[in-house]
Structure formats: structure tokens, C-alpha cells
PDB file of C-alpha atoms in Angstrom:
ATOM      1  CA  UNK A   1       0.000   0.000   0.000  1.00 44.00           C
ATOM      2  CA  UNK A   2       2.710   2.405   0.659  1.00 39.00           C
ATOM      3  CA  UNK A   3       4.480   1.653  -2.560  1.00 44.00           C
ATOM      4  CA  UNK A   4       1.437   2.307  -4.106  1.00 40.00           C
ATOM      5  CA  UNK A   5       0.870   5.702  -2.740  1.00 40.00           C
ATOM      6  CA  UNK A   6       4.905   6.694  -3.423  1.00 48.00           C
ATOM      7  CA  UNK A   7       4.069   6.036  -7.022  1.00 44.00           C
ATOM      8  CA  UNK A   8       0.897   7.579  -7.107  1.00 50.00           C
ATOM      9  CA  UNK A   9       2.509  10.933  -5.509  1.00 53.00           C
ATOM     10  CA  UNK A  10       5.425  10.540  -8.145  1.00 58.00           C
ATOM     11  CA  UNK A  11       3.432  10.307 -11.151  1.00 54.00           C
ATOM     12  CA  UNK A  12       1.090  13.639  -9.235  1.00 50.00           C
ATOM     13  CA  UNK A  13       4.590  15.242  -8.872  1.00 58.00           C
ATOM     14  CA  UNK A  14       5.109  14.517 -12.748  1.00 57.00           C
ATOM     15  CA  UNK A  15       1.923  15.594 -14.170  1.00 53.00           C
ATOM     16  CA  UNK A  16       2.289  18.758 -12.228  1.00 52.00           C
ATOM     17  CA  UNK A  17       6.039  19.393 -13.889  1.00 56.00           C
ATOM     18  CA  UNK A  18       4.060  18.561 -17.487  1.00 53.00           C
ATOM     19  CA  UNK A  19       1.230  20.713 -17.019  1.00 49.00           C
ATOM     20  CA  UNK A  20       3.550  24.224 -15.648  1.00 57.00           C
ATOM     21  CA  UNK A  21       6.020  23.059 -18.614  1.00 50.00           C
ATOM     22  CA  UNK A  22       3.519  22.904 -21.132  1.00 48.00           C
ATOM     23  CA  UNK A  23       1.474  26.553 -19.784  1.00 52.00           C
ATOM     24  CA  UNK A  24       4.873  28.023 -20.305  1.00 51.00           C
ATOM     25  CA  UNK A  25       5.345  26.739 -23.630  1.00 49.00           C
ATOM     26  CA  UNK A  26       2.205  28.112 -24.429  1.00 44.00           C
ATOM     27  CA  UNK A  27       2.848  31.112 -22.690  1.00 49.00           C
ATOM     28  CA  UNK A  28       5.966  31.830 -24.776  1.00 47.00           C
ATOM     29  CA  UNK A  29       4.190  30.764 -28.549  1.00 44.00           C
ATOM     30  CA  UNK A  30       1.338  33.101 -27.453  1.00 46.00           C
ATOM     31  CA  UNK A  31       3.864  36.011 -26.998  1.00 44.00           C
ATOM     32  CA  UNK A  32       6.660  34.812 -30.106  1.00 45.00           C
ATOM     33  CA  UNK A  33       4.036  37.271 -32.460  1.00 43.00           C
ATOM     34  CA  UNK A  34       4.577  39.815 -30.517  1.00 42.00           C
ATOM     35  CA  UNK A  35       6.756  43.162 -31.821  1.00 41.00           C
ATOM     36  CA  UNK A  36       8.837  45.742 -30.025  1.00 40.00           C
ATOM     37  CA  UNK A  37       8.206  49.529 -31.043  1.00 42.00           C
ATOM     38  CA  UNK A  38      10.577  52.028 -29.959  1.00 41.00           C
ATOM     39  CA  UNK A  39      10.524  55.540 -30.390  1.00 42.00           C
ATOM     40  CA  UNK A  40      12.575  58.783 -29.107  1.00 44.00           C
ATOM     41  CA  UNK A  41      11.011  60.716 -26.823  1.00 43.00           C
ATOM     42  CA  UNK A  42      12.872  63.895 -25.932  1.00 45.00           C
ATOM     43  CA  UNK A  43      16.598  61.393 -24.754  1.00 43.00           C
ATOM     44  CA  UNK A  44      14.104  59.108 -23.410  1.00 43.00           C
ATOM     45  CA  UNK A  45      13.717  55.475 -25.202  1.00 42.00           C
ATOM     46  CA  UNK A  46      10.340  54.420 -25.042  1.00 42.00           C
ATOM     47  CA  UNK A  47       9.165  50.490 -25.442  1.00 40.00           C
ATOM     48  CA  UNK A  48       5.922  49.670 -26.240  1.00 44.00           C
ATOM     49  CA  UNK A  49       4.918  46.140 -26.427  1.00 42.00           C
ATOM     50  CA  UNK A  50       2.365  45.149 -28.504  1.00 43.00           C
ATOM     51  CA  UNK A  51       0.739  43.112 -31.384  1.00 44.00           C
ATOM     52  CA  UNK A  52       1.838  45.729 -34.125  1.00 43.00           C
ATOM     53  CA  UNK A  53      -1.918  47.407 -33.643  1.00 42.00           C
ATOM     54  CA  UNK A  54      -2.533  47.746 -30.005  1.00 41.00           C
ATOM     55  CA  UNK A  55      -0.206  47.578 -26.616  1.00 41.00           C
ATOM     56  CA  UNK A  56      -0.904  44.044 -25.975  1.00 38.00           C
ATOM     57  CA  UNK A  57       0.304  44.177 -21.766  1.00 39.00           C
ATOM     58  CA  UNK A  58       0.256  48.022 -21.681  1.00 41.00           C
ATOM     59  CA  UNK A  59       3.776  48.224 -20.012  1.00 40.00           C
ATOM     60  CA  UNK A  60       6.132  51.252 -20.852  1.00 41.00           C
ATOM     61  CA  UNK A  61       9.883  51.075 -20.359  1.00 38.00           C
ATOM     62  CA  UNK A  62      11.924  54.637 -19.919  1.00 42.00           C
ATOM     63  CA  UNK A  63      14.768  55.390 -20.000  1.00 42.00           C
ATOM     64  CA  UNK A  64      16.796  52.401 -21.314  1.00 41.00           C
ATOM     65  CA  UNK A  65      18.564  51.027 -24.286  1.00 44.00           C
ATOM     66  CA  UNK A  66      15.664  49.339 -26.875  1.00 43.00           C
ATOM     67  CA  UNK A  67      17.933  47.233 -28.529  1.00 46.00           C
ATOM     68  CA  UNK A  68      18.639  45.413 -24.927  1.00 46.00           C
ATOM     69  CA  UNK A  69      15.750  45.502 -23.696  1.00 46.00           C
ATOM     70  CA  UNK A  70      13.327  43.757 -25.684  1.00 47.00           C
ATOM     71  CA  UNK A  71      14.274  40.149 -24.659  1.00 50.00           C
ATOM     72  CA  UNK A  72      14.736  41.101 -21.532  1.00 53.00           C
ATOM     73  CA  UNK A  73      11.657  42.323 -21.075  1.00 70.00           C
ATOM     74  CA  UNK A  74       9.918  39.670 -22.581  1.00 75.00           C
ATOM     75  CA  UNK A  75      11.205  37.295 -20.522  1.00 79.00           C
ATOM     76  CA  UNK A  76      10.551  38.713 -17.334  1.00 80.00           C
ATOM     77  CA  UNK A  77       6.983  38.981 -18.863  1.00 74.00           C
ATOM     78  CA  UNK A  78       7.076  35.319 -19.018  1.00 80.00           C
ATOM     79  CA  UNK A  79       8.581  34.704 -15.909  1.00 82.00           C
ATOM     80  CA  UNK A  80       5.963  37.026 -13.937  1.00 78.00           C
ATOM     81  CA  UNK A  81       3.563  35.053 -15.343  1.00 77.00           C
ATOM     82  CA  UNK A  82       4.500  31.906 -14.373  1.00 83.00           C
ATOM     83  CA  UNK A  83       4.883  32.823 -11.066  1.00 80.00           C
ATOM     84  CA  UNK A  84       1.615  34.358 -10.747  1.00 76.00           C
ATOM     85  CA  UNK A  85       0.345  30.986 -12.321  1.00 80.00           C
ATOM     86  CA  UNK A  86       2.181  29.160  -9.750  1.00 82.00           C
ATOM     87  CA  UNK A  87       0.987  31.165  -6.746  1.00 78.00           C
ATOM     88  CA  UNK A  88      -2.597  31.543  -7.345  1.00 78.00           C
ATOM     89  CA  UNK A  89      -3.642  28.358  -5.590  1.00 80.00           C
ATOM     90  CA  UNK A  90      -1.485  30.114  -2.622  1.00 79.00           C
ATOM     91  CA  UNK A  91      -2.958  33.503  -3.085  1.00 76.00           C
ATOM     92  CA  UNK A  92      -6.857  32.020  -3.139  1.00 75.00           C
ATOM     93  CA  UNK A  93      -6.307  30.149   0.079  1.00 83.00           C
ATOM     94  CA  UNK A  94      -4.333  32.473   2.165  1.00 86.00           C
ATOM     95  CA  UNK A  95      -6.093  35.818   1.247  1.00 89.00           C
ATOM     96  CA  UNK A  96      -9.713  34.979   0.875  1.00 90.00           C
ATOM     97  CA  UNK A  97     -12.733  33.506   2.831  1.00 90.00           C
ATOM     98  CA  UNK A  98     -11.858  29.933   1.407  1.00 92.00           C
ATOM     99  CA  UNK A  99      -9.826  28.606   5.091  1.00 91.00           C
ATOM    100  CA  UNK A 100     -12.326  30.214   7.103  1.00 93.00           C
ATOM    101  CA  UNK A 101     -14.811  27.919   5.216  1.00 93.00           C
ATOM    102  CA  UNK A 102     -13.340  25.026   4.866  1.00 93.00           C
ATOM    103  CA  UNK A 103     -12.132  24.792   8.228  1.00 93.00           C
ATOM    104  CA  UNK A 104     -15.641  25.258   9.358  1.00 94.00           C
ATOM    105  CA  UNK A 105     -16.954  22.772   7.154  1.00 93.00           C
ATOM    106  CA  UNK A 106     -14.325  19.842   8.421  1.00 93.00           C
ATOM    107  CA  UNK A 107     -15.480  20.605  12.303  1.00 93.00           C
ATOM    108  CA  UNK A 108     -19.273  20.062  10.770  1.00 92.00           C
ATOM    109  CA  UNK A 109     -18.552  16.724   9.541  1.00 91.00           C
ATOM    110  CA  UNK A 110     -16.119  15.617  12.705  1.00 89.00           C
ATOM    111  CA  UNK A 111     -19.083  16.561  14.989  1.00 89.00           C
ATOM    112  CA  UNK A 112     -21.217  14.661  12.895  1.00 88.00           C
ATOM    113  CA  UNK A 113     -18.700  12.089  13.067  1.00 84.00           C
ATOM    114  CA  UNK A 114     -19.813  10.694   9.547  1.00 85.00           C
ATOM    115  CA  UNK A 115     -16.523   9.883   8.520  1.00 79.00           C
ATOM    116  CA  UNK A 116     -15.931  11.068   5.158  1.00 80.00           C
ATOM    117  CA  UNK A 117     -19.710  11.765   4.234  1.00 82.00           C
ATOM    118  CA  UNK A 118     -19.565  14.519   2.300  1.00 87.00           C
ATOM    119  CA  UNK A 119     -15.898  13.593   0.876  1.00 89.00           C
ATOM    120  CA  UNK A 120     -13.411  15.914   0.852  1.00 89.00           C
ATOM    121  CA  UNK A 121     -13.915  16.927  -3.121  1.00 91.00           C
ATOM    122  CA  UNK A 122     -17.384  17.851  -1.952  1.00 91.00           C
ATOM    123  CA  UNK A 123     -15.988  19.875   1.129  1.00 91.00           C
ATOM    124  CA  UNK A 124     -13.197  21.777  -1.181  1.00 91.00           C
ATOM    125  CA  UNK A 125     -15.521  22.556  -4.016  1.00 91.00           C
ATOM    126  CA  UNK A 126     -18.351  23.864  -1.652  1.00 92.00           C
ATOM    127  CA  UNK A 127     -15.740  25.767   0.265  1.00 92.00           C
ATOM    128  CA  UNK A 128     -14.280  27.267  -3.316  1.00 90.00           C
ATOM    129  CA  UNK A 129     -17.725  28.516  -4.885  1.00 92.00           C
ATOM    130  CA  UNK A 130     -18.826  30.079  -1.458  1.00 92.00           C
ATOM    131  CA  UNK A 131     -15.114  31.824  -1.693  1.00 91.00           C
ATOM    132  CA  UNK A 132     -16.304  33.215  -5.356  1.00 91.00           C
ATOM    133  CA  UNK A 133     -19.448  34.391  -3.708  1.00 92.00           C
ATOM    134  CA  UNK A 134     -18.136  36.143  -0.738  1.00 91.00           C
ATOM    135  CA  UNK A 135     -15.353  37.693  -2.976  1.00 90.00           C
ATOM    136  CA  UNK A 136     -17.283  38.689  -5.473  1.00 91.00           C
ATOM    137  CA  UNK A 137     -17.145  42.213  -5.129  1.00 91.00           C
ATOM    138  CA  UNK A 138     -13.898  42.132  -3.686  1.00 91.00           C
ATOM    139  CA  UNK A 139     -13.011  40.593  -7.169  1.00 89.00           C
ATOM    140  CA  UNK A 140     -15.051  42.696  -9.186  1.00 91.00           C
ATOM    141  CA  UNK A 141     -13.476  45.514  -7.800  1.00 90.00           C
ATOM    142  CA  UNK A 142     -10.018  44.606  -8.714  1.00 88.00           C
ATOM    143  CA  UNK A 143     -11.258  44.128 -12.332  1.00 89.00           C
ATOM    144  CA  UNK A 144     -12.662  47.172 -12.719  1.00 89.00           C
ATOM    145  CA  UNK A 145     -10.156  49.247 -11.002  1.00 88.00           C
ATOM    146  CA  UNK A 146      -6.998  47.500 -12.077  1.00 87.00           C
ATOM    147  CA  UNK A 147      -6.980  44.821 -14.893  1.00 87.00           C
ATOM    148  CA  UNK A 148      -9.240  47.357 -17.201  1.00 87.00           C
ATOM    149  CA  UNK A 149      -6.980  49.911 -17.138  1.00 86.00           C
ATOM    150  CA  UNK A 150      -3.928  48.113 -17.539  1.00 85.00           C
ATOM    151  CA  UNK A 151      -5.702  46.702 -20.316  1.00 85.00           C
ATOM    152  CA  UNK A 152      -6.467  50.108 -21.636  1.00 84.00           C
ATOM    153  CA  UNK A 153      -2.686  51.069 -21.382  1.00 82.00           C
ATOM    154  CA  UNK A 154      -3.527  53.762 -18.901  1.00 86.00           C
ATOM    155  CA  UNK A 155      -1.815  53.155 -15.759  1.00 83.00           C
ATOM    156  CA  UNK A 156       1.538  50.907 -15.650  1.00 86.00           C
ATOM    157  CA  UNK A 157       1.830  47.586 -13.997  1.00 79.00           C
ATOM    158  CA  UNK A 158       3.233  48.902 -10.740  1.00 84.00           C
ATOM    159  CA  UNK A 159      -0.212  51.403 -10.615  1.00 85.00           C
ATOM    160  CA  UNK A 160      -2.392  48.605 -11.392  1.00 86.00           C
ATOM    161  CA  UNK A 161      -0.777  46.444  -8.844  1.00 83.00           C
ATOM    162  CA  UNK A 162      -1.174  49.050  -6.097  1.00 85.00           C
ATOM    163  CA  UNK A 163      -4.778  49.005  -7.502  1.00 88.00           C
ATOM    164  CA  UNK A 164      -5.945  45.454  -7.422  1.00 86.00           C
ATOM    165  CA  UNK A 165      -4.231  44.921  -4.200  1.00 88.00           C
ATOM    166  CA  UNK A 166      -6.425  47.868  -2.303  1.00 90.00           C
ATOM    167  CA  UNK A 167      -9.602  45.769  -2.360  1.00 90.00           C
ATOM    168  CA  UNK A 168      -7.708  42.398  -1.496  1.00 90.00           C
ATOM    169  CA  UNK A 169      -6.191  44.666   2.051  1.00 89.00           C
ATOM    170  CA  UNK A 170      -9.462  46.471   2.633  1.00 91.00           C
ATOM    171  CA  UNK A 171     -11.187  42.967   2.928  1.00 91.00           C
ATOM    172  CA  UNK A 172      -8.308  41.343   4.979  1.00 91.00           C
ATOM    173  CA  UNK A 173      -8.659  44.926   6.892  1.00 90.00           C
ATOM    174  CA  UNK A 174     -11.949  44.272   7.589  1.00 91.00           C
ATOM    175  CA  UNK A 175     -11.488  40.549   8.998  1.00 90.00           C
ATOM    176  CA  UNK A 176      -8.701  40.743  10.853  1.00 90.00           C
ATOM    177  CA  UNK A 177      -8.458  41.259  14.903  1.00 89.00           C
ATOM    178  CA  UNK A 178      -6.700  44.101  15.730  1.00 86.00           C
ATOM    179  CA  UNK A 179      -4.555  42.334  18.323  1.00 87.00           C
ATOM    180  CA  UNK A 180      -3.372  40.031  15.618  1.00 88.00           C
ATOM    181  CA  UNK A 181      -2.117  42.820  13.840  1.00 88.00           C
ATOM    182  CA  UNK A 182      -0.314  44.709  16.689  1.00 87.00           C
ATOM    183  CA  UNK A 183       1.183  41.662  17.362  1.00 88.00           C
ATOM    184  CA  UNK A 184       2.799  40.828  13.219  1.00 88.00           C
ATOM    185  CA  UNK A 185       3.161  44.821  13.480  1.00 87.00           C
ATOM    186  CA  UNK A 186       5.821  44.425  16.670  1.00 86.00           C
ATOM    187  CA  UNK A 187       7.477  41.065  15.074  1.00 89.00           C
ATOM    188  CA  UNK A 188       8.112  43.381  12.182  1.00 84.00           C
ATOM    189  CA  UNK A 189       9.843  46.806  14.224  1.00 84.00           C
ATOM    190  CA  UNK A 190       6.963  48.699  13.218  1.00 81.00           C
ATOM    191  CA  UNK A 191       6.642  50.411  16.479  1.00 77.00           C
ATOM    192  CA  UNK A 192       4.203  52.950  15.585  1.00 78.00           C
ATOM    193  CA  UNK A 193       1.493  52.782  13.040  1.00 77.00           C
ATOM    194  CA  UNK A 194      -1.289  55.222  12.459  1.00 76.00           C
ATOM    195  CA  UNK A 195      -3.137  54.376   9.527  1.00 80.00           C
ATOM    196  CA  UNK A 196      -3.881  51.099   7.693  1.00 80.00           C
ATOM    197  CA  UNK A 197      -1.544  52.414   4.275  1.00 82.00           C
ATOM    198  CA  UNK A 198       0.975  52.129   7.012  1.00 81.00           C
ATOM    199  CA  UNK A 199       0.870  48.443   7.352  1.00 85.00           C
ATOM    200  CA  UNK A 200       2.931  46.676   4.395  1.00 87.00           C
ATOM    201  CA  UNK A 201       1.186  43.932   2.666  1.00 86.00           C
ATOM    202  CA  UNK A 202       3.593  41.259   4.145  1.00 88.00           C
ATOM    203  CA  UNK A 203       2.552  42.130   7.948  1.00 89.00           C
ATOM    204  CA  UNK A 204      -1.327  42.110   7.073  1.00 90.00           C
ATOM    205  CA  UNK A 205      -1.553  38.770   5.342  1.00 90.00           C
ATOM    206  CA  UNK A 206      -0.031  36.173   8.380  1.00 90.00           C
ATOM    207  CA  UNK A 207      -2.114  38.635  10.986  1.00 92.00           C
ATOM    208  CA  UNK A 208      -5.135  37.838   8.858  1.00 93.00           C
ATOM    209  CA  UNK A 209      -4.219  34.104   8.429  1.00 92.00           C
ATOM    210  CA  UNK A 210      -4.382  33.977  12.216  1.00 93.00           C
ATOM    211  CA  UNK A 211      -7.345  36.054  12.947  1.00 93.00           C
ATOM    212  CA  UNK A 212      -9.315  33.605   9.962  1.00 93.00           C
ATOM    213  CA  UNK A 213      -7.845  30.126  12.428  1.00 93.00           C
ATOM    214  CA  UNK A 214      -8.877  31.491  15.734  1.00 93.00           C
ATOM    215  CA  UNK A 215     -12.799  32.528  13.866  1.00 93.00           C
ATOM    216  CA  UNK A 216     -12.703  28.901  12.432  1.00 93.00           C
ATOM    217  CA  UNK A 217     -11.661  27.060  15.169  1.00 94.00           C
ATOM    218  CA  UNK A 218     -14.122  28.994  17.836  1.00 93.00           C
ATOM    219  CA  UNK A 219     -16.950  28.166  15.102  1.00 93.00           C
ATOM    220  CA  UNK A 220     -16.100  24.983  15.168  1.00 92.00           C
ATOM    221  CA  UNK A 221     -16.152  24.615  18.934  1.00 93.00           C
ATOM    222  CA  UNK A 222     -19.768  25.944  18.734  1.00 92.00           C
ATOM    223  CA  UNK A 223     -20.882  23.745  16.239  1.00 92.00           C
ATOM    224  CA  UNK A 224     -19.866  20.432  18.611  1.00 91.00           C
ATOM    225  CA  UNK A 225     -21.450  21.479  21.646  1.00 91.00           C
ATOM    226  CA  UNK A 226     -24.884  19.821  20.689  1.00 89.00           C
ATOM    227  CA  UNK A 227     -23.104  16.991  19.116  1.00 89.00           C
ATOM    228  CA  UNK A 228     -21.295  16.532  22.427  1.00 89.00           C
ATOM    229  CA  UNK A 229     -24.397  16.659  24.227  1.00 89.00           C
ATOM    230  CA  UNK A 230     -25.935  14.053  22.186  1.00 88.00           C
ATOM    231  CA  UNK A 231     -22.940  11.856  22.665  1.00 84.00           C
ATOM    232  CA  UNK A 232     -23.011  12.097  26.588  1.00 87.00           C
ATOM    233  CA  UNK A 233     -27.055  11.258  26.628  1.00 86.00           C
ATOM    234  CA  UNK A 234     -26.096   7.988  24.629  1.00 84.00           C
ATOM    235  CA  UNK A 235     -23.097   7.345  26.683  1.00 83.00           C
ATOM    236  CA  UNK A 236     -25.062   7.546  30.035  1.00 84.00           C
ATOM    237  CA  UNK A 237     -28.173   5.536  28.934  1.00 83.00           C
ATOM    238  CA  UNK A 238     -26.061   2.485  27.565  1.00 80.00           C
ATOM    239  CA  UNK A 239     -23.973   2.496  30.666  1.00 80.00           C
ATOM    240  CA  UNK A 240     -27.393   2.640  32.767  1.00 81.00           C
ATOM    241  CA  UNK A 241     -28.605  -0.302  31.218  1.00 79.00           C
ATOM    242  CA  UNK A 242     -25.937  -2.062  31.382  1.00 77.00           C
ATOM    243  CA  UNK A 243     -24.831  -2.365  27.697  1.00 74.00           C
ATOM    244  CA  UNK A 244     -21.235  -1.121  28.338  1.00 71.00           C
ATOM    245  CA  UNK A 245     -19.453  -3.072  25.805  1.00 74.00           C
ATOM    246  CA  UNK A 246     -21.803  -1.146  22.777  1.00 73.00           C
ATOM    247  CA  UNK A 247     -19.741   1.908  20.996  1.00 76.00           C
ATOM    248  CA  UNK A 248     -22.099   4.618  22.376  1.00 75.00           C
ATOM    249  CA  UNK A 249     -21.054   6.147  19.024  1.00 75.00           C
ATOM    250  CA  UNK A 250     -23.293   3.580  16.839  1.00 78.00           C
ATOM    251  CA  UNK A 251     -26.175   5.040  18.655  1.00 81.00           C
ATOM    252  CA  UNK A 252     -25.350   8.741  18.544  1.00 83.00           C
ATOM    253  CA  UNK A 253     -24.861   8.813  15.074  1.00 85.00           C
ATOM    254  CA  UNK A 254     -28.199   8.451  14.028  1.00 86.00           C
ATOM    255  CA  UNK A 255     -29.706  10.759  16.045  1.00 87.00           C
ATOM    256  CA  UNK A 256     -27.103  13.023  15.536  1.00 88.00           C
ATOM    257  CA  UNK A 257     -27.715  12.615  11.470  1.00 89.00           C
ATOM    258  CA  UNK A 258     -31.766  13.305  12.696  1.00 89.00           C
ATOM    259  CA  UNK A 259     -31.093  16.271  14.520  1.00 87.00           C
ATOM    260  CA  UNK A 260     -28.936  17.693  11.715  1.00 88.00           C
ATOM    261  CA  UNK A 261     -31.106  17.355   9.138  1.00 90.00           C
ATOM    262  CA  UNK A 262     -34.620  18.683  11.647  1.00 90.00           C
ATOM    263  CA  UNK A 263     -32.624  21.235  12.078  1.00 87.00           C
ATOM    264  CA  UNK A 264     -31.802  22.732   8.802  1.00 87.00           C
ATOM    265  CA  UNK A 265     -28.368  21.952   9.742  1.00 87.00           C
ATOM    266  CA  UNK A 266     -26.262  23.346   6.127  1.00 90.00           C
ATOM    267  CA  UNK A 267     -28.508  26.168   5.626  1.00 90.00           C
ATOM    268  CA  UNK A 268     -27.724  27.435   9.358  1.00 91.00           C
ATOM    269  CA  UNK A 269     -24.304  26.918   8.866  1.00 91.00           C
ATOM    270  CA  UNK A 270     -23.368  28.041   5.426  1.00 92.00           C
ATOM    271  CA  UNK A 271     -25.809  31.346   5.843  1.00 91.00           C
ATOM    272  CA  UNK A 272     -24.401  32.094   9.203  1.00 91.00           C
ATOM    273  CA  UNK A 273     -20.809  31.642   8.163  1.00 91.00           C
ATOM    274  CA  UNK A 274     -21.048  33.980   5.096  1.00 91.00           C
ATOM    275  CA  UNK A 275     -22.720  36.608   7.481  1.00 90.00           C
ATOM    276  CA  UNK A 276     -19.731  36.241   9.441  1.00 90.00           C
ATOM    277  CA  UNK A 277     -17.724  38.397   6.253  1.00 88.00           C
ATOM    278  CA  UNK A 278     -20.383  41.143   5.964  1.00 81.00           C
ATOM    279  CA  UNK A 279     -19.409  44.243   7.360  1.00 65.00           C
TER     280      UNK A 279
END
């Protein structure tokens, strides 16, 4: 069995080196019919590049030599995307609703203690469309604030980074304890901060991480207290009639499964969780 797995994790481990080889070879044939314009602007070299008819990534380079700087400047182009391709799974978990979720969702089924009904695939999908609803407009905003006018070729990339990332912090802003953040704030010598543009991206993110753990986890103690008390009812009546040697779960699980589903059980936790983000 654990041969098995070791080859079924190597040939995982190869797929995944396939698949981000062949998105960059894509990547790179997708941007081989591209074409470098340069023009003089006033001692000032100007790149533009672009299809031949519009500026295809709407970046300008100033300042620098055009006839170096055109395959250096498409790789990097590659290279930042493959990194961004490589990091979004990272991004979506870390900096979104989707831990806060699914962490929630795993203490439903231990209380339940129905093994693995609903699977994990179940769990993670549910988890990743609620994610796309609560960040909807979080989402929305970043397209319409920063990928549109990069698109347009009227900001840079650095603008429309400090763009898109706005509505990402205002959200983490929003969901993180403040005593989380003091703390991240002190690990990182930032001894006095006055405003939220203070805080630097790279404090906010592990102070929200923390503050989305300690919401989960206190959820999820909620969630087994009438689960517990179910347990302890069936625990004390077997033992009272003397059937000691029967797993008081066998009997709890039923009722527990009955009370769940009287109870509305999904719709009072999935509503109540996503009012947890509103503001």
C-alpha cells in the first residue's frame, strides 16, 4: 500500500512538472508574435509592447537602451507570469474567505462524526464557490479598477498592482483582529502605526491568516457542543442499562444525522458563516 501511494505521488509530482512546462510553452508561442516599437522621446527610449496594432500588456519602459531591452523584457513577462500561475492556488487560500470555510466545514462533519460523508472533493468545491461568492465584489473591484486599465494602457503595472491589491487589504482589513495585527506589526519593528496604508502587505496577510484560524476554530467549537451533548445522553443511557461493551457512538450517530437534518443543519451553517464576512 505504501508503494502504491509513493508512485501515485510521483506520477502527481510529474503531471504537475508537465502541465507548468507545457502553460509556459504556451505562454511563450502566445507572446513569439509579438513586436517591439521604440521611439525617441525627448533622450528618453520608449518600449511599447504590442501586437503591431494595439499595446498588448500596456507596459512602458523609460529610460533604457531598446535594442537590450526587448528580450529582456519579454522574458521577465514570461517569468511574472509563471509565477503568478504558480501562486494563485497560494494567493486564493491564504487571502480569501476559502480557510475560514473550509475549516468550518471539516469541524461540521467531525461533529457529525460521519466519517468522510460529504468527501473531501465535496468539502473543497463547496468551500471554493462560497469563496467566489463572498469575494465577489472584492473581485469585481479589482477588475474594474486595475486589470481594465492596464488593459487600456492607462496606468503601468506597478499602478495597477497598487490598484488590485487595495480591495484584497481592505477585505483582509476588515477581517482581521486588531490584536493580531499589533502583534505581526511588533514582530516586524513597526513600532508605531497610524493608519492602515501604514501596514505593508507582508505584515497584514499572516495577521489575517491567524485572525481567519482562531474565527474557524471557535466556530467549530460551537458547532460540537450539541453533538457533544448528544454523545453524553447515549453514553449515560447504555452504561445505565448495562450495555457497556456497545460503541455509544453507533447510537449517537443516528440521532445526531436526525437532529442535523430537523434542524436545517447546512442552511444554518453556510448562511451564518457567510454573514460572518459582511461588514
Amino acid at each position: 500500500m505504501l508503494k502504491l501511494l509513493k508512485m501515485n505521488s510521483k506520477k502527481l509530482k510529474k503531471a504537475y512538472k508537465i502541465l507548468i512546462l507545457f502553460a509556459a510553452i504556451v505562454i511563450i508561442f502566445s507572446l513569439s508574435g509579438t513586436t517591439v516599437h521604440a521611439a525617441d522621446t525627448g533622450g528618453a527610449n520608449t518600449i511599447n509592447v504590442g501586437d503591431g496594432n494595439n499595446n498588448l500588456f500596456g507596459i512602458t519602459i523609460s529610460g533604457v537602451d531598446t535594442d537590450d531591452t526587448a528580450g529582456i523584457s519579454s522574458t521577465l513577462q514570461v517569468m511574472l507570469i509563471i509565477t503568478v500561475i504558480a501562486l494563485c492556488p497560494s494567493i486564493l487560500i491564504m487571502v480569501t474567505s476559502f480557510t475560514r470555510i473550509l475549516i468550518v466545514l471539516h469541524f461540521t462533519r467531525s461533529a457529525l462524526n460521519t466519517q468522510s460523508a460529504p468527501p473531501n472533493q465535496i468539502l473543497i468545491g463547496i468551500s471554493l464557490f462560497l469563496t467566489f461568492f463572498v469575494m465577489a465584489p472584492v473581485f469585481s473591484d479589482v477588475y474594474s479598477n486595475a486589470i481594465v486599465p492596464l488593459n487600456e494602457g492607462t496606468v503601468t503595472v506597478r499602478e495597477a498592482y497598487d490598484l488590485g491589491i487595495e480591495p484584497i487589504r481592505e477585505f483582509m482589513f476588515n477581517q482581521v483582529d486588531d490584536s493580531d495585527l499589533d502583534t505581526m506589526c511588533g514582530i516586524a519593528g513597526l513600532e508605531s502605526v497610524s493608519s492602515q496604508e501604514e501596514v505593508p502587505t507582508y505584515v497584514l496577510i499572516p495577521a489575517f491568516i491567524i485572525s481567519e484560524l482562531r474565527i474557524a476554530f471557535w466556530i467549530g467549537f460551537l458547532i460540537y457542543i450539541p453533538f457533544i451533548i448528544i454523545d453524553m445522553v447515549v453514553a449515560s443511557t447504555l452504561m445505565s442499562m448495562g450495555m457497556m461493551m456497545l460503541p455509544p457512538t453507533t447510537i449517537s450517530l443516528p440521532f445526531k444525522i436526525l437532529l442535523f437534518v430537523l434542524a436545517d443543519g447546512w442552511n444554518l451553517i453556510i448562511v451564518n458563516l457567510i454573514n460572518t464576512f459582511v461588514v
